[in-house]
XYZ file of C-alpha atoms in Angstrom:
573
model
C 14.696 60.867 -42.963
C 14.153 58.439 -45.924
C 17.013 56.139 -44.145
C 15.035 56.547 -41.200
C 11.998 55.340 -42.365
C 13.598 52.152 -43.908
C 15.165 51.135 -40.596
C 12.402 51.681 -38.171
C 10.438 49.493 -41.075
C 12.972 47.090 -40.937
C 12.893 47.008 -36.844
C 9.078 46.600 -36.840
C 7.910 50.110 -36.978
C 5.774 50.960 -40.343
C 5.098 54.652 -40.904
C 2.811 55.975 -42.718
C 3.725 59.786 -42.554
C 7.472 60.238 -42.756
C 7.194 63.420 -40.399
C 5.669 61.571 -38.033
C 9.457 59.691 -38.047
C 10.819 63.068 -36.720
C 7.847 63.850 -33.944
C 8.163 60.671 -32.405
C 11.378 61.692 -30.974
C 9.912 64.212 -28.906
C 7.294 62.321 -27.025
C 6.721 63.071 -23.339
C 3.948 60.474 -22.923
C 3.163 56.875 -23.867
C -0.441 55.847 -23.977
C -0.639 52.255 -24.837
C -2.918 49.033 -24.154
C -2.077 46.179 -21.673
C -2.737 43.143 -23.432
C -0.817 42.167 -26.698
C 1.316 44.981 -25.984
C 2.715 45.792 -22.493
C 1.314 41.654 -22.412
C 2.258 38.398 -24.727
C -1.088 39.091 -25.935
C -1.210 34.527 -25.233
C -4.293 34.104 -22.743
C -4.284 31.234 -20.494
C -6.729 29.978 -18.057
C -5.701 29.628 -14.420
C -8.636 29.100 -12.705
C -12.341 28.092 -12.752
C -14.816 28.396 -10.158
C -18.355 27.786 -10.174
C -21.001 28.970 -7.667
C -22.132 25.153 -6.598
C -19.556 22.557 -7.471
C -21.826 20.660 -9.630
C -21.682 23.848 -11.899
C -18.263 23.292 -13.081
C -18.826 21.684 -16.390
C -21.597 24.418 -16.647
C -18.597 26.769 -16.628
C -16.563 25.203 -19.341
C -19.861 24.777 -21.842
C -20.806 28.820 -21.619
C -16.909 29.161 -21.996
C -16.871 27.439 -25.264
C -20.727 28.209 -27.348
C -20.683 32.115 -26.447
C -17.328 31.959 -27.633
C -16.410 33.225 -31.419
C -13.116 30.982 -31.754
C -13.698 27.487 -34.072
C -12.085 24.522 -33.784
C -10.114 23.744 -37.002
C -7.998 20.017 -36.932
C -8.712 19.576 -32.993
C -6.899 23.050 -32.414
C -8.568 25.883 -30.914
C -8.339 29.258 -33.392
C -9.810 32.433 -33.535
C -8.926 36.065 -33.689
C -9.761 37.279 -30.111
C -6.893 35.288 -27.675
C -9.455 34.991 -24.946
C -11.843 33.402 -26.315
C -9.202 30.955 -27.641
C -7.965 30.346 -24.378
C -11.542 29.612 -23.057
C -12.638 27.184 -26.080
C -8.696 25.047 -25.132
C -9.734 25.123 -21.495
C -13.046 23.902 -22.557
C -11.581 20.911 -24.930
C -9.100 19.904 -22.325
C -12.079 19.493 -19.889
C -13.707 16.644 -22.262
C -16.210 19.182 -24.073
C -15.769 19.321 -27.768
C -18.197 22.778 -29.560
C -18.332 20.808 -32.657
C -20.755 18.197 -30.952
C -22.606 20.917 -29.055
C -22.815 22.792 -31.549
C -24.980 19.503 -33.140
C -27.711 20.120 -30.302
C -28.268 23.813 -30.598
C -28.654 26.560 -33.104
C -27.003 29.804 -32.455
C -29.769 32.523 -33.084
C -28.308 36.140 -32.153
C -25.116 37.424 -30.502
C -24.970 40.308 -29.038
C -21.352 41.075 -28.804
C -19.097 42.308 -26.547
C -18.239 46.341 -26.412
C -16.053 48.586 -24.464
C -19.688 50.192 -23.231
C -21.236 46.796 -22.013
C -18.572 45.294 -21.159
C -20.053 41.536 -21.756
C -20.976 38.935 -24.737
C -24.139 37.049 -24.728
C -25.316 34.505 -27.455
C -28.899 32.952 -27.717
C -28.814 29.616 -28.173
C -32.150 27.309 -29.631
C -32.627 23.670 -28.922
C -32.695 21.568 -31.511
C -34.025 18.448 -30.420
C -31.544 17.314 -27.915
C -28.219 17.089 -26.125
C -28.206 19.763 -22.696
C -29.382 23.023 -24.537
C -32.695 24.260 -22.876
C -35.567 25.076 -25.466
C -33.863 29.307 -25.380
C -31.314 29.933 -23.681
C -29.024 32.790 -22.967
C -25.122 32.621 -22.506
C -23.273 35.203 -21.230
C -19.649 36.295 -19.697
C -18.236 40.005 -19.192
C -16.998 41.971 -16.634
C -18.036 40.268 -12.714
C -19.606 43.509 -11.674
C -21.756 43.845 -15.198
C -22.904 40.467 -15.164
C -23.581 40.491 -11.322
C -25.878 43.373 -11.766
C -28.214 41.237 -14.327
C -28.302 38.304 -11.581
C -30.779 37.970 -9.027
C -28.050 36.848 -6.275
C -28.222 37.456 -2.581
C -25.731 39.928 -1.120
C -23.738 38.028 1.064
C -22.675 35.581 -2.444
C -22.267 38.654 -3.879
C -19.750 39.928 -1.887
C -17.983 36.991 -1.558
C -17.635 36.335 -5.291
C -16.109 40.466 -5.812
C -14.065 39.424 -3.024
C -12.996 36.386 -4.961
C -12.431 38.716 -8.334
C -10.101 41.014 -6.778
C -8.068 38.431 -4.937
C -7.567 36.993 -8.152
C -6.908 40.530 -10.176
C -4.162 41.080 -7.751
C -2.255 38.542 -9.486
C -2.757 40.193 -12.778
C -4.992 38.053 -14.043
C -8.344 38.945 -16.226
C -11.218 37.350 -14.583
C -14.549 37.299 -16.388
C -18.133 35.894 -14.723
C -19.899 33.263 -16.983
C -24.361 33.538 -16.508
C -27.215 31.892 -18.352
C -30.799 32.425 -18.089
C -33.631 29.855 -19.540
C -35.706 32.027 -22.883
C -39.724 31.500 -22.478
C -40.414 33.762 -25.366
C -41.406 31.960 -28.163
C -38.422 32.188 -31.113
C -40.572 33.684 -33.902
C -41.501 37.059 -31.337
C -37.372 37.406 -30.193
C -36.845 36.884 -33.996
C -39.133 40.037 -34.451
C -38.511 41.779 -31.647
C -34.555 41.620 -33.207
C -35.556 42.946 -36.923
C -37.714 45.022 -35.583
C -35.365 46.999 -33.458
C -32.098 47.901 -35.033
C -30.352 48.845 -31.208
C -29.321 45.288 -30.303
C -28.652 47.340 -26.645
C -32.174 47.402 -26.304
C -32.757 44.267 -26.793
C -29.994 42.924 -25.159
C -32.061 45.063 -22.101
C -34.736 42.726 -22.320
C -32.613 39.265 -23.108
C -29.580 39.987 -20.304
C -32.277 40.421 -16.928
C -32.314 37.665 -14.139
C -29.761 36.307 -15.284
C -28.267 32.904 -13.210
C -24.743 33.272 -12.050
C -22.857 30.259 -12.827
C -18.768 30.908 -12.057
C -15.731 32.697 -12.289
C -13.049 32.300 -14.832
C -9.574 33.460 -14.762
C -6.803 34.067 -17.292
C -3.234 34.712 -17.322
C -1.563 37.119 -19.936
C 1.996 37.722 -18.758
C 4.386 40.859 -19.406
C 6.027 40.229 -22.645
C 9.859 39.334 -21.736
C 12.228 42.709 -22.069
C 9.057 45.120 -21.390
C 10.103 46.234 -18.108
C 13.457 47.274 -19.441
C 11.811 49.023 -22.109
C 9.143 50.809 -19.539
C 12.691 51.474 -17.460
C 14.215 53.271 -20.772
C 11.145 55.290 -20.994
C 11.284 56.747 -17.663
C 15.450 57.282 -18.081
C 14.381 58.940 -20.930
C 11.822 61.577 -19.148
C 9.102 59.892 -20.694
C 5.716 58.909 -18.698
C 4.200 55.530 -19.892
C 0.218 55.768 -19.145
C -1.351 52.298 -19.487
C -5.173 52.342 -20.929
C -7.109 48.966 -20.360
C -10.484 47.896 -20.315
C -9.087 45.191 -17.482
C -10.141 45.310 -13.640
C -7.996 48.183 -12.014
C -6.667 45.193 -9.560
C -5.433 43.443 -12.917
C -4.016 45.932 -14.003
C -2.148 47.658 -11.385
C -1.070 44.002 -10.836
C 0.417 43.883 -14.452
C 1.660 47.235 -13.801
C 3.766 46.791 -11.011
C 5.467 43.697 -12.249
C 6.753 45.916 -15.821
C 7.781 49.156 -13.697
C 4.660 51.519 -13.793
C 3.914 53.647 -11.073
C 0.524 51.575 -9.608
C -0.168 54.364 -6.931
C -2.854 56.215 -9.135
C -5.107 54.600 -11.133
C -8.906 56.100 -12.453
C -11.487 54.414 -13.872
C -13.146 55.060 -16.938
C -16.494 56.346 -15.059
C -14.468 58.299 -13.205
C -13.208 60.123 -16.491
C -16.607 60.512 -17.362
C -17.125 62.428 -14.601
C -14.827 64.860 -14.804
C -14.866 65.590 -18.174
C -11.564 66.866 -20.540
C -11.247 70.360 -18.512
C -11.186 67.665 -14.847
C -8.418 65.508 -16.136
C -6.135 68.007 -17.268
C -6.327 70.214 -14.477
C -5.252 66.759 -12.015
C -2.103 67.852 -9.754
C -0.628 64.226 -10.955
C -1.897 62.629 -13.595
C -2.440 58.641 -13.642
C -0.530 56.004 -14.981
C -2.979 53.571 -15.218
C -6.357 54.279 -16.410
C -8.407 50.793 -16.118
C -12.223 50.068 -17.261
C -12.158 52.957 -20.447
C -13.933 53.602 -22.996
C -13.043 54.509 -26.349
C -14.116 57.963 -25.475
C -12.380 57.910 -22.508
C -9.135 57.295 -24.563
C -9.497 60.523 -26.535
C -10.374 62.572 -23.297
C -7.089 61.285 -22.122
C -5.155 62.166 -25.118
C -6.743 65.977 -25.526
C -5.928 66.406 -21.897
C -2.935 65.151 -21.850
C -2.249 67.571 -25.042
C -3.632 70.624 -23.226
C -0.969 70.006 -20.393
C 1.727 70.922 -23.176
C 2.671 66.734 -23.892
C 3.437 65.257 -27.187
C 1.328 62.206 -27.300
C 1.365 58.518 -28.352
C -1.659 56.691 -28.193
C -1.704 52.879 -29.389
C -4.990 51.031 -30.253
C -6.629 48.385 -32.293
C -10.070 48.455 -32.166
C -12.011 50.814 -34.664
C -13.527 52.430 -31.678
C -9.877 53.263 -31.101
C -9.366 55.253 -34.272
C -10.767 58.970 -33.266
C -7.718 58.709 -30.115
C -5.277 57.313 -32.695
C -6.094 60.350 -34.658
C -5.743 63.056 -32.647
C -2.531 62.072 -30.690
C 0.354 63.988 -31.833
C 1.600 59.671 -33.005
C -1.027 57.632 -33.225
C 0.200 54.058 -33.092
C -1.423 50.981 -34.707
C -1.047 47.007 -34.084
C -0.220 45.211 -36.903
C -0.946 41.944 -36.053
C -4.548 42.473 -33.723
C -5.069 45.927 -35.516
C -8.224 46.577 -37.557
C -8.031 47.936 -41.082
C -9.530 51.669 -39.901
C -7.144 51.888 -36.790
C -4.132 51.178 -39.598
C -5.891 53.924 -41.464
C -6.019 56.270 -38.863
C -2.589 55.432 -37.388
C 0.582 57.252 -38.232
C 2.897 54.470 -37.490
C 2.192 50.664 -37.368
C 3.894 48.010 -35.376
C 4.277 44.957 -36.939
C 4.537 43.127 -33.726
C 2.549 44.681 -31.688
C 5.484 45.143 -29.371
C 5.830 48.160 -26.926
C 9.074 48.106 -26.968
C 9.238 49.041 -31.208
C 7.202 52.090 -29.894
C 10.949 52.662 -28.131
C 13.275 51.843 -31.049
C 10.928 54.139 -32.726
C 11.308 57.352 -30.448
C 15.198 56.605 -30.424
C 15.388 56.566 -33.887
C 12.941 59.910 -33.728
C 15.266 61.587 -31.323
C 18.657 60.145 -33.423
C 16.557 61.779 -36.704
C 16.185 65.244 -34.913
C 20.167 65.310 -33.833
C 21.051 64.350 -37.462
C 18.996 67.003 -38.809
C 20.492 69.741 -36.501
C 23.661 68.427 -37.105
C 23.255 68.654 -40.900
C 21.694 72.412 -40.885
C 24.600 73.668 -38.047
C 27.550 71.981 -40.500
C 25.368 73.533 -43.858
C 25.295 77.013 -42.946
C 28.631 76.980 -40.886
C 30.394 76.083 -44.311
C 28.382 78.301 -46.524
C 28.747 81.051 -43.868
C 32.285 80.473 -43.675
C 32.910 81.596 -47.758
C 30.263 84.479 -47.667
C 32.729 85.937 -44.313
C 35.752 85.307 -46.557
C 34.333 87.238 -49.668
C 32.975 90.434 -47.291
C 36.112 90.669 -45.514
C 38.143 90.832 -48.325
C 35.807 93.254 -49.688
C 36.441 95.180 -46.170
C 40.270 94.810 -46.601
C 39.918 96.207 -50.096
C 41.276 93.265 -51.227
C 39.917 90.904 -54.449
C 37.649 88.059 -53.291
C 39.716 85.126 -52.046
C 37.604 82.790 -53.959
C 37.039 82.835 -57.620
C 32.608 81.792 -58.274
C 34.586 78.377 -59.527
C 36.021 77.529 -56.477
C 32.677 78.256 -54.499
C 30.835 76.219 -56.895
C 33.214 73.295 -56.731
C 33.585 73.757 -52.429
C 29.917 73.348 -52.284
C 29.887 70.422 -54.567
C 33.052 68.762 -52.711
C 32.654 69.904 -49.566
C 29.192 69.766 -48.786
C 26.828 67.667 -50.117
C 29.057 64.084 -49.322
C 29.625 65.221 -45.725
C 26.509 66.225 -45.099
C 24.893 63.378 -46.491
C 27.197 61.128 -44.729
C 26.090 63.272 -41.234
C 22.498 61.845 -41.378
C 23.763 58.774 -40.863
C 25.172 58.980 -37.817
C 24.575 56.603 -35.115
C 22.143 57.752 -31.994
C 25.167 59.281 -29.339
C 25.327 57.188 -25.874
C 23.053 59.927 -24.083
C 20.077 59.734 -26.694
C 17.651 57.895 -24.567
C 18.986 59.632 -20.871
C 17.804 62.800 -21.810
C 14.692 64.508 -21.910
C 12.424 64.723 -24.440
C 12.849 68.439 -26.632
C 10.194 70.747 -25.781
C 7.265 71.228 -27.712
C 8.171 74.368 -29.052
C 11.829 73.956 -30.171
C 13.265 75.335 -32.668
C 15.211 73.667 -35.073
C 17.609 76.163 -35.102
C 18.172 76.911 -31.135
C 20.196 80.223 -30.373
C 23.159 78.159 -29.543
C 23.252 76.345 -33.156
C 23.007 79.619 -34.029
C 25.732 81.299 -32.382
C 27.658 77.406 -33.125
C 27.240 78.418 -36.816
C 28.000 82.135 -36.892
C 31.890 80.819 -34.388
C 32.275 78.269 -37.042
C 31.837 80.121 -39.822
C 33.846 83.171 -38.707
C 36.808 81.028 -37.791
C 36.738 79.049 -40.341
C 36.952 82.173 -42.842
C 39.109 83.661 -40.625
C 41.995 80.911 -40.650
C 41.659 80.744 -44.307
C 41.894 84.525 -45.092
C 44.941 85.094 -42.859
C 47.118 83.750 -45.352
C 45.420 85.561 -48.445
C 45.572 89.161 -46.641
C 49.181 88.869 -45.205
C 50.891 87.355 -48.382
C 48.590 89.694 -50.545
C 50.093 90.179 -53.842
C 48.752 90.763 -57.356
C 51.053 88.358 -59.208
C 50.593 85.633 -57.316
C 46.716 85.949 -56.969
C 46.260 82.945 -58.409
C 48.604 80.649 -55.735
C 46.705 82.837 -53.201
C 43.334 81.640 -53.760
C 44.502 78.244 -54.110
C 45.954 77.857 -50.798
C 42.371 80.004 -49.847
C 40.353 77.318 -51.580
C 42.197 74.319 -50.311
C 41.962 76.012 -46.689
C 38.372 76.486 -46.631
C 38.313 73.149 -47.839
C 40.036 71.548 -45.528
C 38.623 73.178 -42.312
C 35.126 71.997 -43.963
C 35.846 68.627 -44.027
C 37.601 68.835 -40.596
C 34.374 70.901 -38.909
C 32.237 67.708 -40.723
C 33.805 65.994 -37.813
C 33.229 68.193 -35.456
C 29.262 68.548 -35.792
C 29.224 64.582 -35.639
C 27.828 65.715 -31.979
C 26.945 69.232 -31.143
C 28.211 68.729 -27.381
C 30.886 65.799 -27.145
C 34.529 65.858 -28.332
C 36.016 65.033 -31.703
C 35.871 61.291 -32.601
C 36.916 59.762 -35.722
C 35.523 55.830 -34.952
C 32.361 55.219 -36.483
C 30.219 56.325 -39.316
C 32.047 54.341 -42.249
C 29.878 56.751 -44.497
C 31.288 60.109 -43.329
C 34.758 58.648 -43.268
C 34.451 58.072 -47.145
C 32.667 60.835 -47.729
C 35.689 62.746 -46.436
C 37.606 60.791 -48.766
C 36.079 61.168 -51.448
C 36.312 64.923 -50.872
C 39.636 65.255 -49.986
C 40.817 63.290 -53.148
C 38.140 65.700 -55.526
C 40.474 68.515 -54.315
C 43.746 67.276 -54.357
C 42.842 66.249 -58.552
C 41.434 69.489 -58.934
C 44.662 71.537 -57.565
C 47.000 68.850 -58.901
C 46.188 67.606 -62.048
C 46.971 70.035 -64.272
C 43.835 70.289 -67.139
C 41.948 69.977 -64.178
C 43.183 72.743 -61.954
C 43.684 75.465 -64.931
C 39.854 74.281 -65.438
C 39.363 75.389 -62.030
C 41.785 78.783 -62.218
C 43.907 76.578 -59.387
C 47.382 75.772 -58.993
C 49.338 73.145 -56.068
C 49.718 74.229 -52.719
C 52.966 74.721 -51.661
C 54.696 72.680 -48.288
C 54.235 75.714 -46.039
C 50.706 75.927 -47.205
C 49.833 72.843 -46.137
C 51.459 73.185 -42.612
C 49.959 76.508 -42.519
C 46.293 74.293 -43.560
C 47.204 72.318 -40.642
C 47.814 73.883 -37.875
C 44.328 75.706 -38.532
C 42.600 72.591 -38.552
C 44.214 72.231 -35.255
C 43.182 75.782 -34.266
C 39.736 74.992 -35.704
C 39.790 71.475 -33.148
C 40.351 73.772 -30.082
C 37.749 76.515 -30.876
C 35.317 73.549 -31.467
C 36.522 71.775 -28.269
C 36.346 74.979 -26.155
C 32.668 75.876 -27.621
C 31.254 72.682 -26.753
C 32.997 72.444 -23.369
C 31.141 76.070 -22.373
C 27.659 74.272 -23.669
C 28.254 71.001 -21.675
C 28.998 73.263 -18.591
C 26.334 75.280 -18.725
C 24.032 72.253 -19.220
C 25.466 71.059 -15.934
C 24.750 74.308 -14.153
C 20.746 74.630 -15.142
């Protein structure tokens, strides 16, 4: 697991809790935000247009003062990518904030939320340039803003008209307003320290509002993200995108990575139905557009009450109660607040959806190690407990002196197994689906894996012991015993390198000198000779050895046969 950890670190993905490493392989569902992370997260401007053409520059001036991002050495920058992509579009349209910020003093923002949907800043005159005495900038969401305009119904339909054509390309369109402030700046002053609810007196500010124009911007897939969205669907896994964009936009976006654009809900709509409504859906969405922060953990719970492990990604710190309770709560690194890292259990570094998939391969490679490890642990260990009560049954002396199980375990065990956790992820890792929810560890065919190992292997090494029986040569007995059980160990370490395909040797440099290292630990201890009367052991004589190997062949075809019956009956459910 530790290895694990280090690797997904090294690949992008931080995690916080290291058993988080081992539940991310069994995800069945991929919540995650469009831009920055299905998207290059780099906003771009495509198109302006204005209600009246004379309102163009109009446009690009509310673009750039209710706008957060600074200029800093003739270079847009800021921490928000659309506003930095409105304040270039601005500059390369001849308008430069520093020198309108010269004319006017910005009072009060009221900033943008998931809830509202829309920014506004008001903006005092200060003794010249364009700036009206008060006045009120705004952009959000088209149908927010057009709600706060006084706009006939015919322009109004023709500007939605205008939003969706242009959210069918994918892109993000926002509407840009203003309104002219009559009340005096010492009463908005009080009216704003005396109410702490800036939503109430945003109320009072954001009504009859003037609509100006439309913007548009461009955030394209990130390159390789419809591969990965392709690898989670080959690996049974549903990827649900959750974005505060226009449902056009983002079935748009969705259709050029891979996601299934057929369904999508909005965020009212979740409302609506409530937790007990969504997860009780006959098909549940992949695209969930206009949402809330609430609406994300709605999402999550229900999609936890339909029996899924969950991912959820976020950034915000309205994201963090969603991040939480997901079975993986994923963080962004880069965009990612400091209480979203908090609550996250895993981190991306670059905000990258496909790390999220390195991460569940390396989840799912973590889980197969770990069974690997336990079946190859207790097959051994069963294997010498078999060898003792048989013996016992045969009324014979136990084959193996406490010495030689003490230095088996130390030889025999711990380098293999070690070197079996870090085995590479097999070819079918990411083709299969994800485990249940409620699997066991220990499955009833690891079980019954462990208990064929173990009896064959303690089978094939007792033969000898029982048929050549003899008290004066106990001694050569339970060396050729020892150096069987050995043997078959090392050979079965092989084996459990999968649970299902055939016996490979390629690969896994670690297990190859682990095996090594073991074999050459029991050759000194039967061979060298303070060594081996140490160890009550003597050499192993030639038709020992061929005896030794033509169980380890044996062993081979028991293996082969048992994991032939499990790939066949696989192929039959």
């Amino acid at each position: 697991m530790a290895i694990s950890v280090a690797w997904m670190a090294v690949r992008g993905a931080v995690l916080k809790r290291m058993a988080a490493g081992e539940c991310v392989g069994a995800v069945s569902v991929i919540c995650t935000d469009k831009t920055g992370t299905l998207t290059i997260g780099k906003m771009q401007v495509v198109q302006v247009e204005a209600i009246e053409p004379q309102h163009l520059k109009e446009c690009y001036r509310i673009a750039a003062l209710c706008n957060n991002a600074v200029v800093i050495d003739g270079i847009a920058s800021g921490t928000d990518s659309t506003e930095v992509a409105l304040l270039e579009a601005a500059m390369q349209n001849g308008l430069d904030k520093t020198s309108l910020l010269l004319t006017v003093k910005k009072m009060i923002e009221i900033p943008f939320d998931s809830d509202r949907k829309m920014m506004s800043v008001l903006l005092w005159h200060m003794g010249g340039g364009e700036a009206k005495p008060g006045e009120l900038l705004s952009k959000g969401a088209p149908e927010v803003i057009l709600k706060k305009c006084q706009i006939s119904e015919k322009s109004m339909e023709a500007i939605m008209t205008q939003q969706v054509k242009w959210a069918e390309n994918g892109w993000r369109v926002l509407a840009l307003a203003r309104a002219n402030i009559q009340t005096p700046q010492e009463e908005i002053e009080k009216l704003f320290a005396e109410n702490e609810d800036y939503d109430l007196v945003a109320c009072e500010l954001e009504r009859n509002l003037e609509f100006v124009g439309l913007i548009a911007l461009s955030d394209p897939p990130r390159a390789g993200i419809a591969d990965a969205v392709a690898a989670c669907h080959r690996a049974g896994i549903q990827v649900v995108m959750i974005t505060g964009d226009h449902p056009d936009t983002a079935t748009a976006i969705a259709r050029q990575i891979g996601i299934d654009g057929n369904q999508v809900m909005r965020g009212r709509e979740v409302d609506i139905l409530g937790e007990d409504g969504v997860t009780k859906l006959p098909a549940f969405p992949s695209i969930f557009a206009r949402v809330s922060p609430e609406n994300k953990l709605t999402i999550v719970k229900a999609l936890q009450a339909r029996g899924n492990v969950t991912v959820m990604t976020g950034d915000g710190v309205n994201d963090a109660p969603a991040i939480r309770r997901a079975d993986v709560g994923v963080a962004m690194g880069l965009s990612g607040t400091d209480l979203a890292k908090h609550a996250a259990d895993l981190t991306l570094s670059d905000d990258n959806f496909s790390t999220i998939m390195e991460a569940v391969k390396e989840g799912r490679r973590v889980y197969d190690n770990i069974s690997k490890f336990v079946v190859y642990l207790l097959a051994c260990n069963s294997a010498e407990i078999w060898m003792v009560l048989l013996a016992l049954l045969f009324r014979k002396p136990p084959p193996l002196a406490s010495t030689h199980i003490l230095f088996a375990n130390i030889i025999a065990d711990i380098p293999p197994s070690t070197a079996l956790g870090c085995e590479e992820a097999e070819p079918d890792v990411m083709t299969k689906g994800p485990r249940p929810k409620d699997a066991r560890l220990l499955s009833s065919w690891n079980a019954a894996m462990i208990v064929v190992y173990g009896l064959a292997i303690a089978g094939m090494s007792l033969f000898p012991y029982l048929f050549f029986f003899n008290d004066r040569n106990l001694t050569k007995l339970r060396s050729e015993a020892f150096v069987s059980v050995t043997v078959l160990q090392l050979v079965l370490a092989f084996l459990c390198r999968s649970l299902t395909r055939p016996i490979y040797f390629s690969g896994n440099f670690y297990l190859i000198l682990a095996v090594m290292i073991s074999m050459s630990a029991m050759l000194l201890g039967c061979y060298v000779p303070v060594l081996n009367d140490a160890l009550e052991l003597q050499p192993v004589p030639l038709m020992g050895w061929v005896r030794i190997l033509a169980s380890s062949f044996a062993l081979i075809v028991v293996s082969e046969i048992l994991k032939l019956v499990k790939r066949t009956s696989r192929s039959l459910v």
